[in-house]
Coordinates of N, CA, C and O in Angstrom, one line a residue:
X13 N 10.7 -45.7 37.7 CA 11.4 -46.2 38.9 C 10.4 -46.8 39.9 O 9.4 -46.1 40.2
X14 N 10.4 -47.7 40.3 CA 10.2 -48.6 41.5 C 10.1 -48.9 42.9 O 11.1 -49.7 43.1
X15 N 9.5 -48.7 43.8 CA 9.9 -48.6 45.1 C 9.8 -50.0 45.3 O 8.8 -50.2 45.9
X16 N 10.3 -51.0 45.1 CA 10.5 -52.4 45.2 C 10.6 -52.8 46.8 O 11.4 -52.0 47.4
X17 N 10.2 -53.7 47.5 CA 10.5 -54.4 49.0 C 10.6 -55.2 48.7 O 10.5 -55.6 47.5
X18 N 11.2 -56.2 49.9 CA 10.4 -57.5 50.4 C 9.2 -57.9 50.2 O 8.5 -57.1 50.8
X19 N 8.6 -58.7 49.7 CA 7.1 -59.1 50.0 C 6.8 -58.6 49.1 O 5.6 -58.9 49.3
X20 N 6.8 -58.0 47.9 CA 6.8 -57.8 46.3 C 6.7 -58.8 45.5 O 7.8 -59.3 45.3
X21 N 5.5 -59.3 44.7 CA 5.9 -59.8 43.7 C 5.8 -58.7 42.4 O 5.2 -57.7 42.2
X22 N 6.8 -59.4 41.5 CA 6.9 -58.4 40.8 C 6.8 -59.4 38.6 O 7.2 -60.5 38.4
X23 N 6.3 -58.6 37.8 CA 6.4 -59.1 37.0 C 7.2 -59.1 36.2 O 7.4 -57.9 36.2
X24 N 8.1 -59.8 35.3 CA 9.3 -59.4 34.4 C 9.0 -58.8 33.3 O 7.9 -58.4 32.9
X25 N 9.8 -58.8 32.9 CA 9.8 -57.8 31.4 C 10.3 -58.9 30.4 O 11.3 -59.5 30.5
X26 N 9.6 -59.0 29.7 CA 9.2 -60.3 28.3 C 10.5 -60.9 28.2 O 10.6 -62.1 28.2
X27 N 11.5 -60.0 28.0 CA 13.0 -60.2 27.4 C 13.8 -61.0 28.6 O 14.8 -61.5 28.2
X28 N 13.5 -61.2 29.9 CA 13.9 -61.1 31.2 C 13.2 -62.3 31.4 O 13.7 -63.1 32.2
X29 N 12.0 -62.7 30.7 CA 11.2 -64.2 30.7 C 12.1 -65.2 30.7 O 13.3 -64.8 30.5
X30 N 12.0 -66.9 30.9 CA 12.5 -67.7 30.4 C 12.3 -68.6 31.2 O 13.0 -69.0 32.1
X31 N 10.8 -69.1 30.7 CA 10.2 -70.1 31.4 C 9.4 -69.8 33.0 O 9.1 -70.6 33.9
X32 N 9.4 -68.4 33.0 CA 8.5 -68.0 34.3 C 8.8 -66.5 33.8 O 9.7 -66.0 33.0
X33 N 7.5 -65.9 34.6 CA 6.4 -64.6 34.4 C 6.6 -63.9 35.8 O 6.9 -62.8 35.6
X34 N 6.5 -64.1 36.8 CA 6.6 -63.3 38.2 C 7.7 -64.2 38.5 O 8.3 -65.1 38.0
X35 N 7.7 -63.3 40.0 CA 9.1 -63.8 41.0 C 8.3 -62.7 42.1 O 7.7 -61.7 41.8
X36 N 8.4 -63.2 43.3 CA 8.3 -63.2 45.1 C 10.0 -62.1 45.4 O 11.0 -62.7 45.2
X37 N 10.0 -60.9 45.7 CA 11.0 -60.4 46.6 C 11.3 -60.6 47.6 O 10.8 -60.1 48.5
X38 N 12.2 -61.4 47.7 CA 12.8 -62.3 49.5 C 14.1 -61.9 49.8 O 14.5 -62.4 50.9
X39 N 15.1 -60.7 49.0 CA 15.7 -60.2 49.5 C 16.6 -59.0 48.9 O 17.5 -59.4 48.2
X40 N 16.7 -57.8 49.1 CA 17.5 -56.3 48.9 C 19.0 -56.5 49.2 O 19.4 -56.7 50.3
X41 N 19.4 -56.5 48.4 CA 21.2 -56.6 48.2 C 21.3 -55.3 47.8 O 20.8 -54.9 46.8
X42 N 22.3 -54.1 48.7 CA 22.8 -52.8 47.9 C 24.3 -53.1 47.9 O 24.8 -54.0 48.7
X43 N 24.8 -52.6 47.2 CA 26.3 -52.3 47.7 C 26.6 -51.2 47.3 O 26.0 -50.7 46.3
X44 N 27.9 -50.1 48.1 CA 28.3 -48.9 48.0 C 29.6 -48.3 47.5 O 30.6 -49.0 47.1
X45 N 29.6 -47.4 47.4 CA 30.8 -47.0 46.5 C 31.0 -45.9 47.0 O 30.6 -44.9 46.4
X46 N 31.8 -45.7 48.3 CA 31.9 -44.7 49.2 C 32.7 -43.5 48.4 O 33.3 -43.9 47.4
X47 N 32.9 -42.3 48.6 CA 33.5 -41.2 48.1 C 33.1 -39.8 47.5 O 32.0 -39.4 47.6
X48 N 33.7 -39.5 47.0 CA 33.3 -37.9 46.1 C 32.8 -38.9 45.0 O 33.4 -39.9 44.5
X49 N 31.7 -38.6 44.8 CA 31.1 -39.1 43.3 C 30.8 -40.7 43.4 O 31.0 -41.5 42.5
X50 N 30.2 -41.0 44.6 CA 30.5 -42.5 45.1 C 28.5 -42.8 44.6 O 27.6 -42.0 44.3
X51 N 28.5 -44.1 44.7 CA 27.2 -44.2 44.4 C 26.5 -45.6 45.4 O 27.2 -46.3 46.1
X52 N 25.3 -45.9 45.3 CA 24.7 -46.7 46.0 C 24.3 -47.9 44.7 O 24.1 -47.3 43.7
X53 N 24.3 -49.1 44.6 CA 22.9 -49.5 43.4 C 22.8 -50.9 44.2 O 23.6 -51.5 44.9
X54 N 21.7 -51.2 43.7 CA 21.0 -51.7 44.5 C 20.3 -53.3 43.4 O 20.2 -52.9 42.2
X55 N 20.0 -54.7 43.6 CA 19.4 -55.4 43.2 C 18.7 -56.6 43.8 O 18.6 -56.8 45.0
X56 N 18.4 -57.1 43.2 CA 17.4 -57.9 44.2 C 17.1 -59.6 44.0 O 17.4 -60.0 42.9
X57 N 16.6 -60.3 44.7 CA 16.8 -61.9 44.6 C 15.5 -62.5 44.9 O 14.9 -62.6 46.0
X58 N 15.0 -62.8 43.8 CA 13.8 -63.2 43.8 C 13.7 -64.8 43.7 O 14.5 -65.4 43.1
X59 N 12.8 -65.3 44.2 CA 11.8 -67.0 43.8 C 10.7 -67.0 42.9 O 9.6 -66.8 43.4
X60 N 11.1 -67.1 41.3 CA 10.0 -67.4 40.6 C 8.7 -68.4 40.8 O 8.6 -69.3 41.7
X61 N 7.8 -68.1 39.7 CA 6.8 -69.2 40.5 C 7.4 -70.9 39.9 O 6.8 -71.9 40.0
X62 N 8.3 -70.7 39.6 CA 8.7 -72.4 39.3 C 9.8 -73.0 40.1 O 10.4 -74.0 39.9
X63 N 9.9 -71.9 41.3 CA 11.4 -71.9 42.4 C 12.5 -71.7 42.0 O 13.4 -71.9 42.8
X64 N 12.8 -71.3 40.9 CA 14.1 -70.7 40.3 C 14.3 -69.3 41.5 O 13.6 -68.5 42.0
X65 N 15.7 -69.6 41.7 CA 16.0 -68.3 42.5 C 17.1 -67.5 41.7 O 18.2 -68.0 41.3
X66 N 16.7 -66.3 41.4 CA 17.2 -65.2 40.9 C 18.1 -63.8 41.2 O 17.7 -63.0 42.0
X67 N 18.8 -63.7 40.7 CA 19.6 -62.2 41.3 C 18.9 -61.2 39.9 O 19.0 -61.5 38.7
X68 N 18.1 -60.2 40.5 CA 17.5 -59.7 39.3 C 18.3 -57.3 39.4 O 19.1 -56.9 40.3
X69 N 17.8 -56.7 38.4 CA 18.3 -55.5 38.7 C 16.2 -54.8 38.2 O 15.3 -55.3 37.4
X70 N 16.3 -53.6 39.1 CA 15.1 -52.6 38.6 C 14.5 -52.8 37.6 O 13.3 -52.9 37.6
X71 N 15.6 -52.8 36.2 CA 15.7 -52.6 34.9 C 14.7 -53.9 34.2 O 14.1 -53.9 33.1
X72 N 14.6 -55.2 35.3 CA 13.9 -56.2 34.7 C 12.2 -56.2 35.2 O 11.5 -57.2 35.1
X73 N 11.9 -55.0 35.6 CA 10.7 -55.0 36.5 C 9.7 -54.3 35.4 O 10.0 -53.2 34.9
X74 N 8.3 -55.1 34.9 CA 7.7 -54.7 33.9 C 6.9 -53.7 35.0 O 6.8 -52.5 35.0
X75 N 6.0 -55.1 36.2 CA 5.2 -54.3 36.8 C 5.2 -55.3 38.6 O 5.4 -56.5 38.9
X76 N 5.1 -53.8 39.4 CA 5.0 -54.8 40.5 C 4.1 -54.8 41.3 O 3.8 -53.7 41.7
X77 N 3.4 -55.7 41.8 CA 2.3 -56.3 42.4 C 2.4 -55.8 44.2 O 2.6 -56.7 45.0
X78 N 2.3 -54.5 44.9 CA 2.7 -54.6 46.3 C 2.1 -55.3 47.3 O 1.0 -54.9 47.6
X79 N 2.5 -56.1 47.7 CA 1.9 -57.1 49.2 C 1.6 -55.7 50.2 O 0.4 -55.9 50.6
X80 N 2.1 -54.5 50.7 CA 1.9 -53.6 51.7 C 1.5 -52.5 51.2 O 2.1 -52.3 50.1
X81 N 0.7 -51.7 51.7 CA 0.8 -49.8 51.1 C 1.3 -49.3 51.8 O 1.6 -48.1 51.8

């Protein structure tokens, strides 16, 4: 698991490739699922380095590069 931000670049996962290798985190989208048994999940919208903009999930994160500690 991932503590992913903003300001993250982050590397994909081979299968998740397609014609670009990183992507820039520029923005956290969650949405909720309020209730008994309700959940949070969370994904993210990245700018590859060829300016493709992306809606990506955790699951495509090989390795991530942190811009902050």
């Amino acid at each position: 698991m991932f503590m992913l931000k903003v300001g993250d670049v982050v590397k994909l996962r081979k299968k998740y490739r397609s014609g670009y290798m990183f992507g820039l985190i520029v923005r956290i989208n969650s949405s909720s699922f309020p209730g008994e048994g309700g959940w949070v999940s969370f994904d993210y919208t990245i700018m590859t380095e060829t300016g493709m903009v992306l809606h990506i999930t955790e699951g495509c994160v090989e390795q991530v590069y942190s811009t902050l500690k």
